[in-house]
DNA sequence: AGGGATGTGAAAAGGATGTGAACTGCCTCC
DNA sequence: GGAGGCAGTTCACATCCTTTTCACATCCCT
């Protein structure tokens, strides 16, 4: 009964460990680099990959709406690529994608240029040549600062799956606007699974991520909580199956309405099939 | 702690939350510089003064709680002053005052040192000698990044919710024009919750924003103040519920009047749609 | 069929929150 | 200078909710 995984993302496939990761973030940082310096890009990409971040390398300026659709956390850009239009690009990006961390990484520059760049909205300005570790550290610093800015889970967008709506800002899931009444652990479990992009997550990984420490052999907590979540969802979204068991492995999230006849007696299946994979 | 006032004006009393908060920069940036390099400090102070910022120059390390009471937005520090204890100081400040922007400005350093500093929580690392304009631009960039998310002066606009009217200009809440008589912290707490747009705020976030520094485990201050605020509101607006508890997470603000005519036995009372917020 | 893995229900254990009150430090007023 | 009040903190206790644990049923793969 093994099932195939979901489609690949535009980003380099992230390892499971990076999804479950060490608690740096709700997930790995999504980073884009705009540069043509192949040596620099290669070295940086290697380090970024080691960090478990997702990355994209661009050699030309994307449109602002493309940047938005990439759902980036940070952008590293060499303004030299753009010549005179660099300032314009920088200003436009900073204005149209205010949540995006912008780090300029470019060759030698004057104080006046750096000040201008920072004033236009850049978050940092690094002078080449530079060490990739420093670039990474500065990206981290900027992203960290950005997340601290807004209390509450403004960073996570709601996920709609089948009749379910998972809202990180409420630490709660809803069906038809009504709260499922999940506890914190239950919610985190569901949230983790729903954001795994259809992958099967192993028990140990789930436990590690939701409970925060390593699972001891024989611990049934994950199973018990999966049951609780299933029950609570079933009460409000009968007929649907969201959490699938993979024997000997773990669990996988995917909304599935068992064929036909018994749709919702009262619940309209309006938002069916609207499952969106988180970001990417 | 030794200290010298570089600007004649002591810091103007300001909203506690504006120190750490998501708030837009209503007034000038409050900056402290820890350095003994009199030449650097003098030149920087001049520029800072021209910007209209408020500043303090310190020549020794203040305690974290002193930093909090200064209500700073940013701190520029030369780690060289501290010798080996510099890392310790940096780590402690960044951890206990998470809302404070920390910019290290120090002499020549290695990549490893800069990476270490940034990882410990510094927001930027500038190498001396440097141009004061660049220091200012970088401080601005960091502070700007932190206050993201609140367009305009929405945070200082009155909020009307249910029978409650929260007036930031008065540091007070009213019911029917009558003051609820909240204390400073009580008001800050209510104001923070009411401006969260219905999101659930975690205790740690609340504490960090209202109290200004990191909450230690076991601190019940948030709970106690929530009770005080609830009591005071209840006296003037009986029947309404404004602050909701989310077990294991924190609190959420949403005005709700229990309908007494249609007591649905087990069904949750419908969520109120009378709650309007300006921003968000 | 056998052994291990998972589903299920309920009781026990563990934590979190509500609440009242004592305690501290600071300020004002007498 | 001291009494009294106010704001904020800390503590103890009651209560409620959550999480863990356990025994047993059921399911799956070999």
Coordinates of C-alpha atoms (C1' of nucleotides) in Angstrom, one line a residue:
Chain A
X1 CA 0.0 0.0 0.0
X2 CA 2.9 2.3 -0.4
X3 CA 2.0 5.4 -2.2
X4 CA 3.9 7.7 -4.4
X5 CA 5.1 11.0 -3.3
X6 CA 3.9 14.4 -4.3
X7 CA 5.4 16.2 -7.2
X8 CA 8.7 17.9 -6.9
X9 CA 8.9 21.5 -6.0
X10 CA 10.5 24.3 -7.9
X11 CA 13.2 24.3 -5.3
X12 CA 15.9 21.8 -4.9
X13 CA 14.4 18.8 -3.1
X14 CA 14.9 19.3 0.6
X15 CA 15.9 16.4 2.7
X16 CA 13.4 15.1 5.2
X17 CA 15.7 16.2 8.0
X18 CA 15.7 19.7 6.8
X19 CA 11.9 19.7 6.9
X20 CA 11.8 18.3 10.3
X21 CA 15.0 20.1 11.1
X22 CA 16.5 21.2 14.3
X23 CA 14.3 24.0 15.4
X24 CA 15.8 26.9 13.6
X25 CA 12.5 27.7 11.9
X26 CA 9.1 26.5 11.1
X27 CA 11.0 25.2 8.0
X28 CA 14.1 25.7 6.1
X29 CA 14.9 29.2 4.8
X30 CA 14.0 29.7 1.2
X31 CA 16.7 31.7 -0.5
X32 CA 17.3 33.0 -4.0
X33 CA 20.6 34.3 -5.4
X34 CA 20.8 36.6 -8.3
X35 CA 24.3 36.5 -9.6
X36 CA 26.4 35.5 -12.6
X37 CA 29.6 34.9 -10.8
X38 CA 29.6 31.1 -11.2
X39 CA 32.4 30.6 -8.8
X40 CA 30.8 32.6 -6.0
X41 CA 27.4 31.0 -6.7
X42 CA 28.8 27.5 -6.6
X43 CA 30.6 27.9 -3.4
X44 CA 27.7 29.6 -1.8
X45 CA 25.2 27.1 -3.0
X46 CA 27.2 24.3 -1.5
X47 CA 27.1 25.9 1.9
X48 CA 23.5 26.8 1.6
X49 CA 22.7 23.2 0.7
X50 CA 24.6 22.1 3.8
X51 CA 22.4 24.3 5.9
X52 CA 19.4 22.4 4.5
X53 CA 18.0 25.6 3.0
X54 CA 16.1 25.6 -0.2
X55 CA 17.6 27.8 -2.9
X56 CA 17.3 29.1 -6.4
X57 CA 19.9 30.6 -8.5
X58 CA 18.9 33.3 -11.0
X59 CA 21.0 35.0 -13.5
X60 CA 18.5 37.7 -14.4
X61 CA 16.1 39.9 -12.6
X62 CA 12.8 38.3 -12.0
X63 CA 9.6 40.3 -11.9
X64 CA 8.3 41.3 -8.5
X65 CA 5.4 39.0 -8.8
X66 CA 7.7 36.1 -9.7
X67 CA 9.6 36.8 -6.5
X68 CA 6.4 36.8 -4.5
X69 CA 5.3 33.5 -6.0
X70 CA 8.6 31.9 -5.0
X71 CA 7.6 32.5 -1.4
X72 CA 11.2 33.5 -0.5
X73 CA 12.5 34.4 2.9
X74 CA 15.6 36.1 1.6
X75 CA 17.3 37.3 -1.6
X76 CA 21.0 37.7 -2.2
X77 CA 21.7 39.9 -5.2
X78 CA 24.7 41.3 -6.9
X79 CA 23.7 44.8 -8.0
X80 CA 26.6 45.0 -10.4
X81 CA 24.6 42.8 -12.8
X82 CA 22.1 45.5 -13.4
X83 CA 24.4 48.4 -14.1
X84 CA 22.6 51.6 -13.7
X85 CA 19.2 49.9 -13.3
X86 CA 20.4 48.3 -10.1
X87 CA 19.0 51.0 -7.8
X88 CA 15.7 50.9 -9.6
X89 CA 15.5 47.1 -9.2
X90 CA 16.5 47.3 -5.6
X91 CA 13.9 49.9 -4.8
X92 CA 11.2 48.1 -6.6
X93 CA 11.8 44.8 -4.9
X94 CA 12.0 46.3 -1.5
X95 CA 8.8 48.2 -2.0
X96 CA 6.7 45.5 -3.7
X97 CA 7.9 42.6 -1.5
X98 CA 8.3 44.2 1.9
X99 CA 8.5 40.9 3.8
X100 CA 11.5 39.8 1.8
X101 CA 14.9 40.1 3.3
X102 CA 17.3 41.7 0.7
X103 CA 21.0 41.3 1.0
X104 CA 23.2 43.0 -1.5
X105 CA 26.4 41.2 -2.2
X106 CA 28.5 43.0 -4.7
X107 CA 32.0 44.1 -5.5
X108 CA 33.8 47.1 -4.1
X109 CA 31.6 50.0 -3.4
X110 CA 31.7 53.5 -1.9
X111 CA 30.2 54.4 1.4
X112 CA 27.7 56.6 -0.5
X113 CA 26.6 53.6 -2.5
X114 CA 26.2 51.4 0.5
X115 CA 24.2 54.0 2.3
X116 CA 22.0 54.5 -0.7
X117 CA 21.4 50.8 -1.0
X118 CA 20.5 50.4 2.6
X119 CA 18.2 53.4 2.5
X120 CA 16.4 52.0 -0.5
X121 CA 15.5 49.1 1.6
X122 CA 18.3 46.6 1.5
X123 CA 18.8 44.8 4.8
X124 CA 22.5 44.2 4.5
X125 CA 25.3 45.0 2.1
X126 CA 28.2 42.6 1.8
X127 CA 31.3 43.4 -0.1
X128 CA 32.9 40.8 -2.4
X129 CA 35.1 38.9 -2.0
X130 CA 33.4 37.5 1.0
X131 CA 33.3 34.2 2.8
X132 CA 30.1 32.2 2.1
X133 CA 29.7 31.5 5.8
X134 CA 29.5 35.2 6.5
X135 CA 26.9 35.5 3.8
X136 CA 24.9 32.8 5.4
X137 CA 25.3 34.2 8.9
X138 CA 24.1 37.6 7.7
X139 CA 21.1 36.1 5.9
X140 CA 20.2 34.3 9.0
X141 CA 20.6 37.4 11.1
X142 CA 18.2 39.3 8.8
X143 CA 15.6 36.6 8.6
X144 CA 15.8 36.1 12.3
X145 CA 15.2 39.8 12.9
X146 CA 12.3 39.8 10.5
X147 CA 10.5 37.0 12.2
X148 CA 11.0 38.6 15.6
X149 CA 9.2 41.7 14.3
X150 CA 5.7 40.3 14.3
X151 CA 4.4 38.4 17.2
X152 CA 2.1 35.5 16.6
X153 CA 2.4 33.2 13.7
X154 CA 2.2 35.8 10.9
X155 CA 4.8 33.9 9.0
X156 CA 2.7 30.8 8.4
X157 CA -0.1 30.9 6.0
X158 CA -3.2 28.9 6.5
X159 CA -3.4 25.5 4.7
X160 CA -6.6 24.4 3.2
X161 CA -7.0 20.7 2.6
X162 CA -10.3 19.1 1.7
X163 CA -12.8 20.4 4.2
X164 CA -10.1 21.2 6.6
X165 CA -8.5 24.6 7.2
X166 CA -5.4 24.7 9.3
X167 CA -4.6 28.1 10.8
X168 CA -1.3 28.5 12.4
X169 CA -2.3 31.9 13.7
X170 CA -5.0 30.3 15.8
X171 CA -3.1 27.1 16.6
X172 CA -6.3 25.5 15.4
X173 CA -8.0 23.7 12.6
X174 CA -11.4 24.5 11.3
X175 CA -14.1 22.9 9.2
X176 CA -16.6 25.2 7.8
X177 CA -15.4 28.0 10.0
X178 CA -15.9 25.9 13.1
X179 CA -13.1 25.0 15.4
X180 CA -12.1 21.4 15.6
X181 CA -10.9 22.1 19.2
X182 CA -7.5 20.5 18.9
X183 CA -5.1 20.8 21.8
X184 CA -1.6 22.2 21.2
X185 CA 0.1 18.9 20.6
X186 CA -2.7 17.7 18.4
X187 CA -2.5 20.8 16.3
X188 CA 1.3 20.7 16.0
X189 CA 1.0 17.1 14.9
X190 CA -1.6 17.9 12.2
X191 CA 0.3 21.0 11.2
X192 CA 3.5 19.1 10.7
X193 CA 1.9 16.4 8.7
X194 CA -0.1 18.8 6.5
X195 CA 3.0 20.8 5.8
X196 CA 5.1 17.8 4.8
X197 CA 3.9 18.1 1.2
X198 CA 2.4 14.7 1.1
X199 CA 5.5 12.9 2.2
X200 CA 5.4 10.0 4.6
X201 CA 6.9 11.1 8.0
X202 CA 8.4 8.5 10.2
X203 CA 7.4 8.3 13.8
X204 CA 10.7 9.3 15.1
X205 CA 10.8 12.4 13.0
X206 CA 7.3 13.3 14.0
X207 CA 8.1 12.8 17.7
X208 CA 11.4 14.7 17.4
X209 CA 9.6 17.7 15.8
X210 CA 6.4 17.9 17.8
X211 CA 7.7 16.8 21.2
X212 CA 11.1 18.3 20.8
X213 CA 13.2 15.4 21.9
X214 CA 14.1 11.9 20.8
X215 CA 11.5 9.3 21.0
X216 CA 12.2 6.3 23.2
X217 CA 11.5 2.9 21.8
X218 CA 8.0 1.7 22.6
X219 CA 6.5 5.1 23.0
X220 CA 3.1 5.1 21.6
X221 CA 2.4 8.8 21.9
X222 CA 2.4 9.5 18.2
X223 CA -0.1 6.7 17.6
X224 CA -2.4 7.9 20.3
X225 CA -2.3 11.5 19.1
X226 CA -3.0 10.5 15.5
X227 CA -6.0 8.7 16.8
X228 CA -7.2 11.8 18.7
X229 CA -6.7 14.0 15.7
X230 CA -8.5 11.6 13.4
X231 CA -11.4 11.4 15.8
X232 CA -11.8 15.1 16.1
X233 CA -11.6 15.7 12.4
X234 CA -14.0 12.9 11.7
X235 CA -16.6 14.5 13.9
X236 CA -16.6 17.6 11.7
X237 CA -15.6 16.3 8.4
X238 CA -17.1 12.8 8.1
X239 CA -16.3 10.8 5.0
X240 CA -12.9 12.3 4.5
X241 CA -9.6 10.7 5.3
X242 CA -6.7 13.0 6.0
X243 CA -4.1 11.0 7.8
X244 CA -2.9 7.8 6.2
X245 CA -1.0 5.0 8.0
X246 CA 2.1 3.6 6.4
X247 CA 2.7 0.3 8.1
X248 CA 6.2 0.1 9.6
X249 CA 7.0 3.6 8.6
X250 CA 4.8 6.4 9.9
X251 CA 2.0 8.7 8.7
X252 CA 1.2 10.8 5.6
X253 CA -1.2 13.6 5.3
X254 CA -3.4 13.8 2.2
X255 CA -7.1 14.8 2.0
X256 CA -9.1 12.0 0.4
X257 CA -12.8 11.7 -0.1
X258 CA -13.7 8.0 -0.4
X259 CA -15.6 7.6 -3.6
X260 CA -19.1 8.6 -4.0
X261 CA -22.3 8.2 -2.1
X262 CA -21.9 9.5 1.3
X263 CA -20.6 13.0 0.9
X264 CA -21.5 15.5 3.6
X265 CA -25.1 15.1 4.7
X266 CA -25.1 18.8 5.6
X267 CA -21.7 19.9 4.8
X268 CA -21.3 21.2 1.3
X269 CA -18.2 19.8 -0.4
X270 CA -17.5 23.2 -1.8
X271 CA -13.9 23.5 -1.0
X272 CA -13.0 20.0 -2.0
X273 CA -10.1 19.3 -4.1
X274 CA -8.6 22.6 -3.1
X275 CA -5.7 21.1 -1.4
X276 CA -2.7 23.3 -1.7
X277 CA 0.7 22.1 -0.9
X278 CA 2.4 24.5 1.5
X279 CA 4.3 27.1 -0.3
X280 CA 7.2 26.1 -2.6
Chain B
X1 CA 27.6 51.8 35.3
X2 CA 29.3 54.9 34.0
X3 CA 27.5 57.0 31.6
X4 CA 27.5 60.3 30.0
X5 CA 24.6 62.1 28.4
X6 CA 25.5 63.0 24.9
X7 CA 22.2 64.5 24.2
X8 CA 20.8 67.0 26.7
X9 CA 17.4 65.5 26.5
X10 CA 16.8 62.4 28.6
X11 CA 14.7 59.9 26.8
X12 CA 11.2 61.0 26.5
X13 CA 8.7 58.7 28.2
X14 CA 7.4 56.4 25.5
X15 CA 5.1 53.5 25.2
X16 CA 6.7 50.4 26.7
X17 CA 5.7 48.4 23.7
X18 CA 7.3 50.8 21.3
X19 CA 10.6 49.6 22.6
X20 CA 10.2 46.1 21.5
X21 CA 7.0 46.1 19.6
X22 CA 5.9 45.7 16.1
X23 CA 5.2 49.4 16.3
X24 CA 6.1 51.8 13.6
X25 CA 8.7 54.2 14.5
X26 CA 6.5 57.0 15.8
X27 CA 9.4 59.2 16.9
X28 CA 13.2 59.3 16.7
X29 CA 15.2 56.2 17.2
X30 CA 16.7 55.7 20.6
X31 CA 20.2 54.5 20.3
X32 CA 22.9 53.7 22.8
X33 CA 26.6 53.4 22.0
X34 CA 29.0 51.4 24.1
X35 CA 32.5 52.5 23.2
X36 CA 35.6 54.2 24.6
X37 CA 37.0 55.4 21.3
X38 CA 36.2 59.1 21.9
X39 CA 37.0 60.1 18.3
X40 CA 34.6 57.6 16.8
X41 CA 32.0 58.4 19.4
X42 CA 32.2 62.1 18.9
X43 CA 31.9 61.9 15.1
X44 CA 29.1 59.4 15.3
X45 CA 27.2 61.3 18.0
X46 CA 27.3 64.4 15.7
X47 CA 25.7 62.6 12.9
X48 CA 23.2 60.9 15.1
X49 CA 22.3 64.2 16.5
X50 CA 21.7 65.5 13.0
X51 CA 19.3 62.7 12.4
X52 CA 17.3 63.8 15.4
X53 CA 17.8 60.6 17.2
X54 CA 18.1 60.3 20.9
X55 CA 21.3 58.7 22.1
X56 CA 23.3 57.7 25.0
X57 CA 27.0 56.9 25.2
X58 CA 28.2 54.3 27.7
X59 CA 31.7 53.3 28.4
X60 CA 30.9 50.1 30.3
X61 CA 28.5 47.3 30.0
X62 CA 25.0 47.9 31.5
X63 CA 23.0 45.1 32.9
X64 CA 20.3 43.8 30.6
X65 CA 17.5 45.2 32.8
X66 CA 19.2 48.6 32.6
X67 CA 19.1 48.3 28.8
X68 CA 15.4 47.5 29.0
X69 CA 14.7 50.5 31.2
X70 CA 16.4 52.8 28.7
X71 CA 13.8 51.8 26.1
X72 CA 16.3 51.5 23.3
X73 CA 15.7 50.7 19.8
X74 CA 19.3 49.9 18.9
X75 CA 22.6 49.3 20.5
X76 CA 26.0 49.9 18.9
X77 CA 28.8 48.2 20.7
X78 CA 32.5 47.7 20.3
X79 CA 33.1 44.2 21.5
X80 CA 36.8 44.9 21.9
X81 CA 36.0 46.8 25.1
X82 CA 35.1 43.6 26.8
X83 CA 38.0 41.4 25.8
X84 CA 37.2 37.8 26.3
X85 CA 33.8 38.5 28.0
X86 CA 32.6 40.2 24.8
X87 CA 30.9 37.1 23.5
X88 CA 29.2 36.5 26.8
X89 CA 27.9 40.0 26.9
X90 CA 26.6 39.8 23.4
X91 CA 24.9 36.5 23.9
X92 CA 23.3 37.7 27.1
X93 CA 22.0 40.9 25.7
X94 CA 20.6 39.2 22.6
X95 CA 18.9 36.6 24.6
X96 CA 17.4 38.6 27.4
X97 CA 16.4 41.6 25.3
X98 CA 15.3 40.0 22.1
X99 CA 13.6 43.1 20.7
X100 CA 16.8 45.2 20.8
X101 CA 18.7 45.7 17.6
X102 CA 22.4 45.0 18.3
X103 CA 25.0 46.3 15.9
X104 CA 28.6 45.3 16.6
X105 CA 31.1 48.0 15.5
X106 CA 34.6 46.9 16.2
X107 CA 38.1 46.8 14.8
X108 CA 39.4 44.2 12.4
X109 CA 38.0 40.8 12.9
X110 CA 38.1 37.4 11.3
X111 CA 35.3 35.8 9.3
X112 CA 34.9 33.3 12.1
X113 CA 34.5 36.1 14.7
X114 CA 31.9 37.9 12.6
X115 CA 29.9 34.7 12.0
X116 CA 30.1 33.9 15.7
X117 CA 28.8 37.3 16.6
X118 CA 25.9 37.2 14.1
X119 CA 25.0 33.7 15.3
X120 CA 24.9 34.8 18.9
X121 CA 22.2 37.3 17.9
X122 CA 23.9 40.4 16.6
X123 CA 22.0 42.0 13.7
X124 CA 25.0 43.5 12.0
X125 CA 28.7 43.7 12.3
X126 CA 30.6 46.7 11.1
X127 CA 34.3 46.9 10.9
X128 CA 36.1 50.0 12.0
X129 CA 37.3 52.3 10.6
X130 CA 33.9 53.0 9.2
X131 CA 31.9 56.0 8.1
X132 CA 29.3 57.2 10.5
X133 CA 26.8 57.5 7.8
X134 CA 27.1 53.9 7.1
X135 CA 26.7 53.1 10.7
X136 CA 23.5 55.1 10.8
X137 CA 22.2 53.6 7.6
X138 CA 22.8 50.1 9.0
X139 CA 21.1 50.9 12.3
X140 CA 18.2 52.3 10.3
X141 CA 18.0 49.1 8.2
X142 CA 18.0 46.9 11.2
X143 CA 15.4 48.9 13.0
X144 CA 13.3 49.2 9.9
X145 CA 13.3 45.5 9.4
X146 CA 12.1 44.9 12.9
X147 CA 9.1 47.2 12.8
X148 CA 7.7 45.7 9.6
X149 CA 4.1 44.6 9.4
X150 CA 2.4 47.7 10.8
X151 CA 1.5 50.1 8.1
X152 CA 1.0 53.7 9.0
X153 CA 0.3 54.7 12.5
X154 CA -2.4 52.1 12.8
X155 CA -1.1 51.0 16.1
X156 CA -1.7 54.3 17.7
X157 CA -5.3 54.6 16.4
X158 CA -8.1 53.9 18.8
X159 CA -9.6 50.4 18.7
X160 CA -13.3 49.8 19.3
X161 CA -14.2 46.3 20.2
X162 CA -17.6 45.4 21.6
X163 CA -18.3 47.9 24.3
X164 CA -14.6 48.6 24.7
X165 CA -12.7 51.5 23.3
X166 CA -9.0 51.3 23.6
X167 CA -7.2 54.6 23.2
X168 CA -3.4 54.5 22.9
X169 CA -3.2 58.3 23.1
X170 CA -4.7 58.0 26.6
X171 CA -3.0 54.8 27.6
X172 CA -6.4 53.8 28.7
X173 CA -9.5 51.9 27.8
X174 CA -13.1 53.1 28.1
X175 CA -16.6 51.8 28.2
X176 CA -19.3 54.3 27.4
X177 CA -16.8 57.1 27.8
X178 CA -15.8 56.0 31.2
X179 CA -12.3 55.0 32.0
X180 CA -11.6 51.4 33.0
X181 CA -8.7 52.7 35.0
X182 CA -6.0 50.3 33.7
X183 CA -2.5 50.6 34.9
X184 CA 0.4 51.0 32.5
X185 CA 1.1 47.3 32.1
X186 CA -2.5 46.3 32.1
X187 CA -3.1 48.7 29.2
X188 CA 0.0 47.5 27.3
X189 CA -1.2 44.0 27.6
X190 CA -4.7 44.7 26.5
X191 CA -3.4 46.9 23.7
X192 CA -1.1 44.3 22.4
X193 CA -3.8 41.6 22.4
X194 CA -6.4 43.9 20.8
X195 CA -4.0 44.8 18.0
X196 CA -3.1 41.2 17.2
X197 CA -6.0 40.9 14.8
X198 CA -7.6 38.0 16.5
X199 CA -4.5 35.9 16.5
X200 CA -3.6 33.8 19.5
X201 CA -0.5 35.2 21.2
X202 CA 1.8 33.0 23.1
X203 CA 2.8 33.8 26.6
X204 CA 6.4 34.3 25.7
X205 CA 5.5 36.7 22.9
X206 CA 3.2 38.7 25.2
X207 CA 5.8 38.9 27.9
X208 CA 8.5 39.9 25.5
X209 CA 6.5 42.7 24.1
X210 CA 4.9 44.1 27.2
X211 CA 7.7 43.6 29.6
X212 CA 10.5 44.0 27.2
X213 CA 12.7 41.1 27.9
X214 CA 12.6 37.3 27.8
X215 CA 10.2 35.5 30.1
X216 CA 11.7 33.0 32.5
X217 CA 10.0 29.7 32.9
X218 CA 7.5 29.6 35.6
X219 CA 6.7 33.4 35.6
X220 CA 3.0 33.9 36.1
X221 CA 2.9 37.6 35.4
X222 CA 1.0 37.3 32.2
X223 CA -1.7 35.2 33.8
X224 CA -2.0 37.6 36.8
X225 CA -2.3 40.6 34.5
X226 CA -4.8 38.9 32.3
X227 CA -7.0 38.3 35.3
X228 CA -6.6 41.9 36.4
X229 CA -7.6 43.2 33.0
X230 CA -10.5 40.8 32.8
X231 CA -11.8 41.9 36.2
X232 CA -11.6 45.6 35.4
X233 CA -13.3 45.1 32.1
X234 CA -16.0 42.9 33.6
X235 CA -16.9 45.6 36.0
X236 CA -17.8 48.0 33.2
X237 CA -18.8 45.7 30.4
X238 CA -20.5 42.7 32.1
X239 CA -21.6 39.9 29.9
X240 CA -18.9 40.4 27.4
X241 CA -15.9 38.3 27.0
X242 CA -12.8 39.8 25.4
X243 CA -9.8 37.8 26.4
X244 CA -9.9 34.1 25.6
X245 CA -7.6 31.5 27.0
X246 CA -6.0 29.0 24.7
X247 CA -4.7 26.2 26.9
X248 CA -1.1 25.5 26.6
X249 CA -0.6 28.4 24.2
X250 CA -1.6 31.8 25.4
X251 CA -4.4 34.3 24.9
X252 CA -6.5 35.8 22.1
X253 CA -8.5 39.0 22.0
X254 CA -12.0 38.9 20.5
X255 CA -15.1 40.6 21.8
X256 CA -17.9 38.1 22.3
X257 CA -21.3 38.5 23.9
X258 CA -22.9 35.2 25.0
X259 CA -26.3 35.1 23.5
X260 CA -28.6 34.2 26.4
X261 CA -31.8 33.7 24.4
X262 CA -30.6 30.9 22.2
X263 CA -28.5 28.8 24.6
X264 CA -27.2 26.1 22.3
X265 CA -26.5 23.2 24.7
X266 CA -23.2 22.1 23.3
X267 CA -22.7 24.3 20.3
X268 CA -20.2 27.0 20.5
X269 CA -21.8 30.5 20.4
X270 CA -21.2 31.9 17.0
X271 CA -18.2 34.1 16.7
X272 CA -18.8 37.7 16.8
X273 CA -18.4 39.7 13.7
X274 CA -18.6 43.0 15.4
X275 CA -14.9 43.0 15.9
X276 CA -13.2 45.5 13.5
X277 CA -9.6 46.4 13.4
X278 CA -8.1 49.1 11.3
X279 CA -4.9 47.6 10.2
X280 CA -3.9 44.2 9.1
Chain C
dA1 C1' -0.1 -19.0 11.6
dG2 C1' 3.1 -16.1 14.2
dG3 C1' 5.1 -11.9 15.7
dG4 C1' 5.3 -7.4 15.6
dA5 C1' 2.9 -3.0 14.6
dT6 C1' -1.1 -0.2 15.0
dG7 C1' -6.0 1.1 16.8
dT8 C1' -8.7 1.9 20.9
dG9 C1' -10.6 3.0 25.3
dA10 C1' -9.9 4.4 29.9
dA11 C1' -7.4 5.4 34.1
dA12 C1' -3.4 7.6 36.1
dA13 C1' -0.1 11.1 36.1
dG14 C1' 1.5 15.5 35.0
dG15 C1' 0.9 20.5 33.9
dA16 C1' -1.3 24.7 33.1
dT17 C1' -4.5 28.2 34.5
dG18 C1' -7.6 30.8 37.8
dT19 C1' -7.6 33.1 42.0
dG20 C1' -6.8 35.4 46.3
dA21 C1' -3.5 37.4 49.1
dA22 C1' 1.0 38.5 50.9
dC23 C1' 5.1 41.0 49.9
dT24 C1' 8.2 44.5 47.8
dG25 C1' 9.6 48.8 46.1
dC26 C1' 8.2 53.5 44.9
dC27 C1' 5.8 57.5 45.4
dT28 C1' 2.9 61.1 47.5
dC29 C1' 1.0 63.4 51.2
dC30 C1' 0.9 64.6 55.8
Chain D
dG1 C1' 10.6 61.2 58.2
dG2 C1' 6.7 58.2 58.4
dA3 C1' 2.0 56.5 57.0
dG4 C1' -0.5 55.1 53.4
dG5 C1' -1.5 54.0 48.7
dC6 C1' -0.4 52.2 44.2
dA7 C1' 1.8 49.1 40.9
dG8 C1' 4.0 45.1 40.2
dT9 C1' 5.7 40.6 41.7
dT10 C1' 5.6 36.3 43.9
dC11 C1' 3.5 32.5 46.2
dA12 C1' 0.1 28.9 47.6
dC13 C1' -3.7 26.5 46.5
dA14 C1' -7.8 24.8 43.9
dT15 C1' -9.3 23.4 39.7
dC16 C1' -9.4 22.0 35.2
dC17 C1' -7.3 20.2 31.0
dT18 C1' -3.8 17.6 28.7
dT19 C1' -0.6 14.1 28.2
dT20 C1' 1.1 9.7 29.3
dT21 C1' 0.6 5.1 30.2
dC22 C1' -1.4 0.6 30.0
dA23 C1' -4.1 -3.4 28.7
dC24 C1' -6.2 -5.4 25.1
dA25 C1' -8.2 -5.7 20.3
dT26 C1' -7.0 -5.7 15.6
dC27 C1' -4.4 -5.5 11.6
dC28 C1' -0.4 -6.3 8.6
dC29 C1' 3.6 -8.5 6.7
dT30 C1' 6.6 -12.6 6.6

